[in-house]
Structures are given as C-alpha cells and as structure tokens.
Coordinates of C-alpha atoms and ligand atoms in Angstrom, one line a residue:
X1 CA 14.0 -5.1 26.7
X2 CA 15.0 -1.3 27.8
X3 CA 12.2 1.1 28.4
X4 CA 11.1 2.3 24.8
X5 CA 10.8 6.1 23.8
X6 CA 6.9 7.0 24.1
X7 CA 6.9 9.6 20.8
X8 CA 9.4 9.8 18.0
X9 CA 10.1 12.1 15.5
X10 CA 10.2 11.1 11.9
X11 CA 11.7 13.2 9.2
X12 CA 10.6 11.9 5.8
X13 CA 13.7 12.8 3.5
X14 CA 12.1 10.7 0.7
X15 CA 11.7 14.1 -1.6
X16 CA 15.5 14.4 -1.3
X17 CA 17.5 11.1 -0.6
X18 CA 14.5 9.4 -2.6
X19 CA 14.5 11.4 -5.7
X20 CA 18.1 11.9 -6.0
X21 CA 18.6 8.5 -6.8
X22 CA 16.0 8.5 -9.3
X23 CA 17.1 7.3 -13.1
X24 CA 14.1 9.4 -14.6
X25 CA 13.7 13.2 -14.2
X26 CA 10.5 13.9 -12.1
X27 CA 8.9 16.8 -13.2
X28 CA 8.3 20.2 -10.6
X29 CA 4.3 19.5 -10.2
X30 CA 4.9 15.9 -8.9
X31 CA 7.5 16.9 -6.2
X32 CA 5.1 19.7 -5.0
X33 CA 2.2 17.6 -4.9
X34 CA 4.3 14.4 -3.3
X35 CA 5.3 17.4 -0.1
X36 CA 2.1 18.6 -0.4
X37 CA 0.1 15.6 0.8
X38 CA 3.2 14.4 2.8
X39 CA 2.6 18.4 5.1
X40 CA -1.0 17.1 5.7
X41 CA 0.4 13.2 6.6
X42 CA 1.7 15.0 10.0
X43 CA 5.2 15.1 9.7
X44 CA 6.5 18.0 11.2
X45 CA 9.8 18.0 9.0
X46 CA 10.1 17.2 5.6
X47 CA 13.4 17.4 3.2
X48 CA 12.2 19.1 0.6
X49 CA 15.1 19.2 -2.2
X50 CA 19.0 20.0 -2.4
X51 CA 20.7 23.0 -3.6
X52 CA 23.7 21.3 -4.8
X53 CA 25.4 21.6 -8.4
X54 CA 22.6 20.6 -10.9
X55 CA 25.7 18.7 -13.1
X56 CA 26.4 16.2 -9.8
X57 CA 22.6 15.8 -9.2
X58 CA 20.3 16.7 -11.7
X59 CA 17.5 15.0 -10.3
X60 CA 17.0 17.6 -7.9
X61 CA 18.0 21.0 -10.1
X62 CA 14.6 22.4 -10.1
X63 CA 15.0 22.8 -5.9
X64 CA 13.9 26.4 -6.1
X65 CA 10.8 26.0 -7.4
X66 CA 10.0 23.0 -5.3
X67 CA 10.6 25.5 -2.6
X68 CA 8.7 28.2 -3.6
X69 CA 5.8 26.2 -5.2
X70 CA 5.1 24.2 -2.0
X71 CA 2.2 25.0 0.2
X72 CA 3.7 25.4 3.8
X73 CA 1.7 24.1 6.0
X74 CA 2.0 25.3 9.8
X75 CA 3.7 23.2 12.1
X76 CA 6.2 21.8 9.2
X77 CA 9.9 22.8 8.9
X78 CA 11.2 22.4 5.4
X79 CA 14.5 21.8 5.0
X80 CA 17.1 21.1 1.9
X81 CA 20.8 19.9 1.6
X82 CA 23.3 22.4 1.1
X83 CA 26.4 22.0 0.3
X84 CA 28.3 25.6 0.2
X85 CA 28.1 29.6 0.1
X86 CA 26.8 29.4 -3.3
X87 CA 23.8 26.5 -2.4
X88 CA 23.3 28.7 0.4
X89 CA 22.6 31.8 -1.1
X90 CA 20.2 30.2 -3.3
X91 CA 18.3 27.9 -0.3
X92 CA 18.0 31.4 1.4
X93 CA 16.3 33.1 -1.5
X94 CA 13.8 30.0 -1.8
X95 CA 13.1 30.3 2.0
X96 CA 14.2 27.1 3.7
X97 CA 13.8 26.7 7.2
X98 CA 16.7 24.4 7.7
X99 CA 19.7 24.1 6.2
X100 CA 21.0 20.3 5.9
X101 CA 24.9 20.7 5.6
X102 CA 26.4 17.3 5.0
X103 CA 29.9 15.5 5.4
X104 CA 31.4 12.0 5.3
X105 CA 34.0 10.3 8.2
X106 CA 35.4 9.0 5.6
X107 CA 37.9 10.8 3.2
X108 CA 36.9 8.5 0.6
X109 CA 33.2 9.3 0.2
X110 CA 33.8 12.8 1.2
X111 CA 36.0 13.1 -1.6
X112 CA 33.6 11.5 -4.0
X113 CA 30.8 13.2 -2.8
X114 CA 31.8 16.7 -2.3
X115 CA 35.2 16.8 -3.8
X116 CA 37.0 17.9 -0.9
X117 CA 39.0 16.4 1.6
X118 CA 37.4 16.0 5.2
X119 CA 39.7 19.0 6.3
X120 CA 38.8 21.5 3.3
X121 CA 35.4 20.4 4.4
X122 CA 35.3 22.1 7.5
X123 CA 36.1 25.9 6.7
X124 CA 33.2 25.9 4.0
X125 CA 30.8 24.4 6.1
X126 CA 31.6 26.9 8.8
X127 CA 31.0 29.6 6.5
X128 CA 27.6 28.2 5.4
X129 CA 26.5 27.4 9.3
X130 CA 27.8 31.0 10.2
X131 CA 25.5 32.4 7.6
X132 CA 23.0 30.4 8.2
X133 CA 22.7 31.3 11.8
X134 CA 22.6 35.0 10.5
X135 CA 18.8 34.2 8.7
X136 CA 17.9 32.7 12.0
X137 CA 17.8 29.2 10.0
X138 CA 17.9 25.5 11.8
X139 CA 21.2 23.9 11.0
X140 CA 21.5 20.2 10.8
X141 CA 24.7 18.3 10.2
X142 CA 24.8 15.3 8.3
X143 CA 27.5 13.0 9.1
X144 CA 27.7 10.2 6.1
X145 CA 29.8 6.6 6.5
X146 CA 29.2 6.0 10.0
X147 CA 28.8 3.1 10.2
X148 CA 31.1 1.8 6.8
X149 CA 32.3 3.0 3.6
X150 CA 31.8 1.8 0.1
X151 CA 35.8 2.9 -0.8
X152 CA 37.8 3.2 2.6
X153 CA 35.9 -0.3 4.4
X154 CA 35.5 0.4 8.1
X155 CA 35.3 4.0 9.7
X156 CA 36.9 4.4 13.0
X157 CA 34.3 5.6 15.8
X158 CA 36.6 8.5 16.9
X159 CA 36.6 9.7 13.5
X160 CA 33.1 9.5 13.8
X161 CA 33.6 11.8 17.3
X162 CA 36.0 14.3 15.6
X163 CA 33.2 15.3 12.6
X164 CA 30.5 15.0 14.7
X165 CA 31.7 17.4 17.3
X166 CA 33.4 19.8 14.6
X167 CA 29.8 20.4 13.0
X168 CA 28.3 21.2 16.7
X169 CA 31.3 23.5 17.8
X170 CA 30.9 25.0 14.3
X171 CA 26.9 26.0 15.1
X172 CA 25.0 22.8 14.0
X173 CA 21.7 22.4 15.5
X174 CA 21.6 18.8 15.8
X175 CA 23.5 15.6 14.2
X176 CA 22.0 13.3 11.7
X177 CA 24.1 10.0 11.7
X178 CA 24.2 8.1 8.2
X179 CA 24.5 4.2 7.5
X180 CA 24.6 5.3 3.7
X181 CA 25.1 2.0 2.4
X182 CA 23.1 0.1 5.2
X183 CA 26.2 -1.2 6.0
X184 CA 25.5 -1.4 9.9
X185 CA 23.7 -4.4 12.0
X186 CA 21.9 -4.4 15.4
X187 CA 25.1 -5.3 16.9
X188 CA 27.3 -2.2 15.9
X189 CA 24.7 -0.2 16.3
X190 CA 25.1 -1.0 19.9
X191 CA 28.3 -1.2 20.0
X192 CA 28.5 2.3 18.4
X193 CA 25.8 4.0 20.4
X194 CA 27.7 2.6 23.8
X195 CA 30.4 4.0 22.4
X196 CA 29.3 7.4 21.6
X197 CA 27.0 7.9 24.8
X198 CA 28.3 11.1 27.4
X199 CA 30.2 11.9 24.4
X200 CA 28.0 13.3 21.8
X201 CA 24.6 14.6 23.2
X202 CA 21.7 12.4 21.9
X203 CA 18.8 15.0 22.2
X204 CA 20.6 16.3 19.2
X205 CA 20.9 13.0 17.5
X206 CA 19.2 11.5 14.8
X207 CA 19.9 8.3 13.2
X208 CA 19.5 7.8 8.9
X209 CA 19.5 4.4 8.3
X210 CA 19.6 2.8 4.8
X211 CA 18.2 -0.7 4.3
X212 CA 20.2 -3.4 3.2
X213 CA 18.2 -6.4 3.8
X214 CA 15.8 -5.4 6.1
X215 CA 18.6 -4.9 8.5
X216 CA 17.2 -0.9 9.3
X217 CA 14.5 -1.7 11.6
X218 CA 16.3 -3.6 13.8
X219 CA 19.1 -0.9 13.5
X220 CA 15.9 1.4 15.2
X221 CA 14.8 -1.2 17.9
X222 CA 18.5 -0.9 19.2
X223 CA 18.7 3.0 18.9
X224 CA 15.4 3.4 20.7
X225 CA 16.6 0.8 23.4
X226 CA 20.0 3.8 23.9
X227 CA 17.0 6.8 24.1
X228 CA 17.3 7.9 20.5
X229 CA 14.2 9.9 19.4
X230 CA 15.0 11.0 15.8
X231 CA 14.6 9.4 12.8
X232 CA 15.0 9.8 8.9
X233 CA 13.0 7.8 6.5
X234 CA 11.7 7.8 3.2
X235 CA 8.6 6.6 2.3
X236 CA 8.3 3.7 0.0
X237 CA 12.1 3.3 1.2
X238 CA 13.1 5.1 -2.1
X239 CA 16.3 6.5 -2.1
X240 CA 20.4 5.8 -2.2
X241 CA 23.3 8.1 -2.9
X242 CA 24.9 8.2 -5.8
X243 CA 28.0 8.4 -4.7
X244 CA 28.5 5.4 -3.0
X245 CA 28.7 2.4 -4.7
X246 CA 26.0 -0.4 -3.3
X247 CA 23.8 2.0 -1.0
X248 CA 20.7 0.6 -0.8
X249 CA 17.4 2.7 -0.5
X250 CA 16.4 4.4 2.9
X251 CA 14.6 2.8 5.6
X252 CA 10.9 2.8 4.5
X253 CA 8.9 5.6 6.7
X254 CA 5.4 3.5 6.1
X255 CA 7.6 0.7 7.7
X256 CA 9.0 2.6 10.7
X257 CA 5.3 4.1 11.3
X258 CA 3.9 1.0 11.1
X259 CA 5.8 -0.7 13.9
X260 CA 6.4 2.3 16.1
X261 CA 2.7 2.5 16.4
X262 CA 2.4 -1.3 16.9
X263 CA 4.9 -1.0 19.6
X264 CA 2.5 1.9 21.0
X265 CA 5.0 4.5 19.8
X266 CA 3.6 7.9 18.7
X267 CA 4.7 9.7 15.5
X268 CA 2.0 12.2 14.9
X269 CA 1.4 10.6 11.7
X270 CA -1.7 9.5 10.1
X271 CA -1.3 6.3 8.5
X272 CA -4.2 6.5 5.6
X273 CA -2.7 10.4 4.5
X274 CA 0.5 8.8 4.9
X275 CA -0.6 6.0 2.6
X276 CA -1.8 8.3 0.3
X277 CA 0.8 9.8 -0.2
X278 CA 2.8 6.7 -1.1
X279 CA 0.0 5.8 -3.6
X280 CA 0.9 9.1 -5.0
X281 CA 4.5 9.0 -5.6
X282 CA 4.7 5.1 -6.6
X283 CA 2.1 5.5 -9.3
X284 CA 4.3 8.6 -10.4
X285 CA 7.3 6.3 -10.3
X286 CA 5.8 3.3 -11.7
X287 CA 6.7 1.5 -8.8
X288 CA 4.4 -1.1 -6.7
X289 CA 2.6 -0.6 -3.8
X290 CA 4.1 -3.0 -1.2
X291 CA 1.6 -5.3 0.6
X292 CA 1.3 -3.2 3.9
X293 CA 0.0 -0.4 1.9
X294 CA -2.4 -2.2 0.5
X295 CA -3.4 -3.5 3.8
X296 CA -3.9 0.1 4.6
X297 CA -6.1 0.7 1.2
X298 CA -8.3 -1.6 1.6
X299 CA -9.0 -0.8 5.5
X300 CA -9.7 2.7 4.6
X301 CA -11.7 1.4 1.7
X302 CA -14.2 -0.7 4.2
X303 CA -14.1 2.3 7.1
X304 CA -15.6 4.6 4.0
X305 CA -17.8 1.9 2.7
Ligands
HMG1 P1 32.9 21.3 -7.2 O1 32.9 21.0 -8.7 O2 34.1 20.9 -6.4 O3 32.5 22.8 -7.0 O4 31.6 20.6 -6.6 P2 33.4 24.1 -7.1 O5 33.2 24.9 -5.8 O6 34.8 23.8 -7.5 O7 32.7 24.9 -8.3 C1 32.7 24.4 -9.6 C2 31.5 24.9 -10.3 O8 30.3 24.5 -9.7 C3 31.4 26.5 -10.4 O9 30.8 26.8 -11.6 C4 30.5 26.8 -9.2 O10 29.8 28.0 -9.4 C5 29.5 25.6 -9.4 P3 31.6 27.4 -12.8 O11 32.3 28.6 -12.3 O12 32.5 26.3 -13.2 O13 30.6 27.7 -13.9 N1 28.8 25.3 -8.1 C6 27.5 25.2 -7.9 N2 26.5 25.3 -8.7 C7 25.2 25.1 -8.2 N3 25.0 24.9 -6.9 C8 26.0 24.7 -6.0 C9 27.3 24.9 -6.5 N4 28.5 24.9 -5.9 C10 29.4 25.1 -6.9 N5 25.8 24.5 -4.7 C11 29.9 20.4 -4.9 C12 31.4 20.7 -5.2 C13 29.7 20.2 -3.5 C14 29.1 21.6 -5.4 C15 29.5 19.1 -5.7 O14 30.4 18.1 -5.4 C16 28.1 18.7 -5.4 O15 27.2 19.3 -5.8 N6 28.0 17.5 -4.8 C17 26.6 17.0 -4.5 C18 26.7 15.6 -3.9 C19 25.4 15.2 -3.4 O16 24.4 15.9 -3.5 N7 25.4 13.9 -3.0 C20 24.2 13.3 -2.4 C21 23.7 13.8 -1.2 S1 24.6 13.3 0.3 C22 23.8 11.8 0.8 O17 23.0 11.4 0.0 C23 24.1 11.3 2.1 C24 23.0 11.6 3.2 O18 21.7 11.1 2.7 C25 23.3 10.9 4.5 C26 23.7 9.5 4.4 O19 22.9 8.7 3.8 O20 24.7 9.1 4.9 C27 22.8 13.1 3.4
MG2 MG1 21.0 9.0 2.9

C-alpha cells in the first residue's frame, strides 16, 4: 500500500447534510447543543446550517439562530451552505466564517437542486464568492454528482474539471467533491483521482462521500493512498439530499475516526466527546446507537469506574 497521510482533517457536516434530510423538524436548542459538544469533540470545522429558501428545506429555516445561539469555540470555523446574494446577506448578518457555495456537474441535479442550469449557475455564484471575499470570509465550493447522477447516469470527468476549475478561478478557497448518492467504488475513485491529479490542486481538495453500502470507507483508503487530506462526514452517518433520488446518508465520522486512528492517522478528535455527542443527537432523533459507540460507552464507563 502507498504511504498514508499522517493527520487528516475532518469536517463534520452532520448539522447540515444530516438534518436536512431529516422527516421531523428539530427544534433550535437541539441543533445548538448537538454543535456545541461537537466544538469541544475537536473538530476544527463544523457545518453548522444552510441559508437556503426555507420552502426547499425547511429543516434547516431556523439557520440564523443556530448561528447566533452557538457558543464559538476558538479554533473552530463554522460554516453554512449558501446558495445566492439573498442567502448570503443573511449568512453574513449571522456571522459565518465560511461560506459553502454549492453546484452539481450534472445539469440534471443542478436543475433539481437549485433550479438553474449549470451555466446560470455560474454568474450568481460569482456574485456570492465576490462578496464573500469582501467580509474576508473562507469560500468553499461544493461540487455535487461527481462521481454519478440520480437523473442524467454517468458524469463525464472533464465536466467534473470545467465546474471544479470555474469555482477556483471564480475565488473558491478550496473544492469539496460530492458522491451524493454514494454512487462511486474504490475503483473510480482511482480512476478519477488519476485522472484529476496535476489538474486540479489537491491541497484544496476535499472529498464528501455518501455511503451506499459501506462502500465510503474504502472510497477514503483510495483517496488517502492519492495524498487527499480532507474529509466530510457526518456523525452517525445521518444525512442525504433531498434532491436526489436514492442518496444514501453520509459517511459516518465515528466511523472514519475510528479507523484513521486504528491506521495511526491523526484527526485531533477525541473519541469519548465525539461519542457523546452522537449519544446526544441519536437519542434526539430516536435513532440507535450503533455497536462501535457502545464499545466506546462502555470503555469510558470502566476508565471512570
Ligand atoms: P428559486 O425558487 O429558483 O429562487 O430557488 P428565486 O431566486 O427564483 O426566488 C424565488 C423566491 O425565493 C423569492 O421570494 C426569493 O426571495 C426567495 P418571493 O419573491 O417569491 O417571495 N429566495 C430565498 N429565500 C430564502 N433564502 C434564500 C432565497 N433565495 C431565494 N437563499 C434556491 C433557488 C437556490 C433558493 C432554491 O432552489 C433552494 O433553496 N435550493 C436549496 C437546495 C438545497 O439546499 N439542497 C440540499 C443541499 S445540496 C447537497 O446536499 C449536496 C452536498 O451535500 C454535496 C453532495 O453531497 O454532493 C452539498
Ligand atoms: Mg452531501
């Protein structure tokens, strides 16, 4: 096997890709809590919430206040999804440190998702990055479909190029790269990261896998094998987007911590806050507690005994 990456960066995007998909409406004082004990888990990034139209997600239509009511905590960049000059405005009032614009390579989703075509895209996000720049914000640039989409089937890499590199000319910080319907496979991954590499930089690439299968952590092993040092996760491995049919929740961060640190890989994180704060949010959400986290329970448990 390649030489492996000694520290990775995790961004847990579980309070936004997680809760947007959501059937139930989670109040305020759960969100802030959930980021709350996620700032003291060690991340140093966290997406916080979306300021998109509260009619296409209403999930996430009380982003202000999760903004605002949130205890910072130093060291910790918050970020939110933004769609356009109007989201903006509004992230910039609620005093987001990055600004998540977000685009598919497939006309398709993009369609779907934002209601524009890939090339009315563009001049809005440019706009929004511009602006952005202006209040000394991070800008990241989502890039959705990569690797397959639910409508248009396969997206050509070059396509893939052409979005990629339009966000960075346009003032984007740094890439994120989605499989949003875990479509993708070790394999491809590969296949695509050959493809991409001395084309796109990848110190300004992350990758956001979604999990169909267990497929994303294999997805990682490959991207860490090309060099790849970013990744989004959500904990619990909540999550999905709503518009596209069949995408499965994100890659679980209690699972990508678990075996980066098993593999001796650094994240910063500390596993018992970290599995606190899944205890937290899966009791909110009446949802299980998966084995591994009760592994990490009950160790803790003896340690304080
Ligand atoms: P639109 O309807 O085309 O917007 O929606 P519009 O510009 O035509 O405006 C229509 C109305 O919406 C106007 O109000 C605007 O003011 C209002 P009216 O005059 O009719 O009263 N409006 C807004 N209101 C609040 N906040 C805003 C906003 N913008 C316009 N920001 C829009 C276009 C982009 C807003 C809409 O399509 C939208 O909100 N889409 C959100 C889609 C979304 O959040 N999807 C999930 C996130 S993406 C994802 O999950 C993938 C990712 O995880 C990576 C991966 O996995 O690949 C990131
Ligand atoms: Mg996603």
């Amino acid at each position: 096997m390649k030489a492996l990456p000694k520290f990775v960066t995790i961004k847990e995007v579980g309070p936004r890709d997680g809760l947007q998909n959501e059937p139930e409406q989670i109040p305020t004082e759960i969100k802030v809590e959930w980021i709350d004990l996620l700032s003291k888990a060690g991340f140093t990034s966290i997406e916080a919430s979306s300021f998109v139209h509260p009619k296409w997600i209403p999930q996430l239509k009380d982003a202000k206040e999760v903004m605002q009511q949130i205890r910072r905590e130093p060291g910790v960049g918050y970020s939110a999804l933004v769609p356009n000059y109007k989201g903006l405005n509004v992230a910039l009032e609620a005093n987001v440190d990055e600004v998540a614009v977000f685009m598919s390579a497939s006309e398709a989703h993009n369609l779907r998702n934002i209601n524009k075509s890939i090339e009315e895209t563009y001049p809005i996000l440019e706009k929004v990055i511009k602006e952005a720049k202006l209040h000394n914000k991070r800008v990241r640039g989502y890039v959705s479909t990569v690797f397959g989409c639910p409508y248009d089937g396969e997206v050509p890499i070059p396509k893939v190029i052409e979005v990629s590199q339009h966000l960075l000319n346009m003032g984007a910080d740094d890439l994120s790269l989605g499989d949003t319907i875990g479509a993708a496979d070790p394999l491809q991954v590969d296949h695509f990261l050959k493809e991409i590499k001395g084309v796109l930089n990848f110190n300004q690439i992350a990758m956001h896998f979604h999990n169909t299968n267990g497929m994303a952590l294999a997805n990682v092993l490959v991207a860490l094998q090309h060099g790849i040092v970013i990744y989004d996760s959500a904990l619990g491995g909540l999550g999905g987007c709503p518009y596209a049919k069949g995408a499965s929740g994100n890659l679980a961060t209690d699972d990508l911590v678990h075996m980066l640190h098993k593999m001796g890989i650094k994240t910063g994180i500390d596993e018992t806050k970290l599995t606190e704060a899944a205890v937290y949010i899966q009791d909110a959400l009446n949802k299980e507690l998966t084995s591994h986290q009760m592994q990490v329970l009950n160790r803790t448990m003896q340690e304080e005994a």
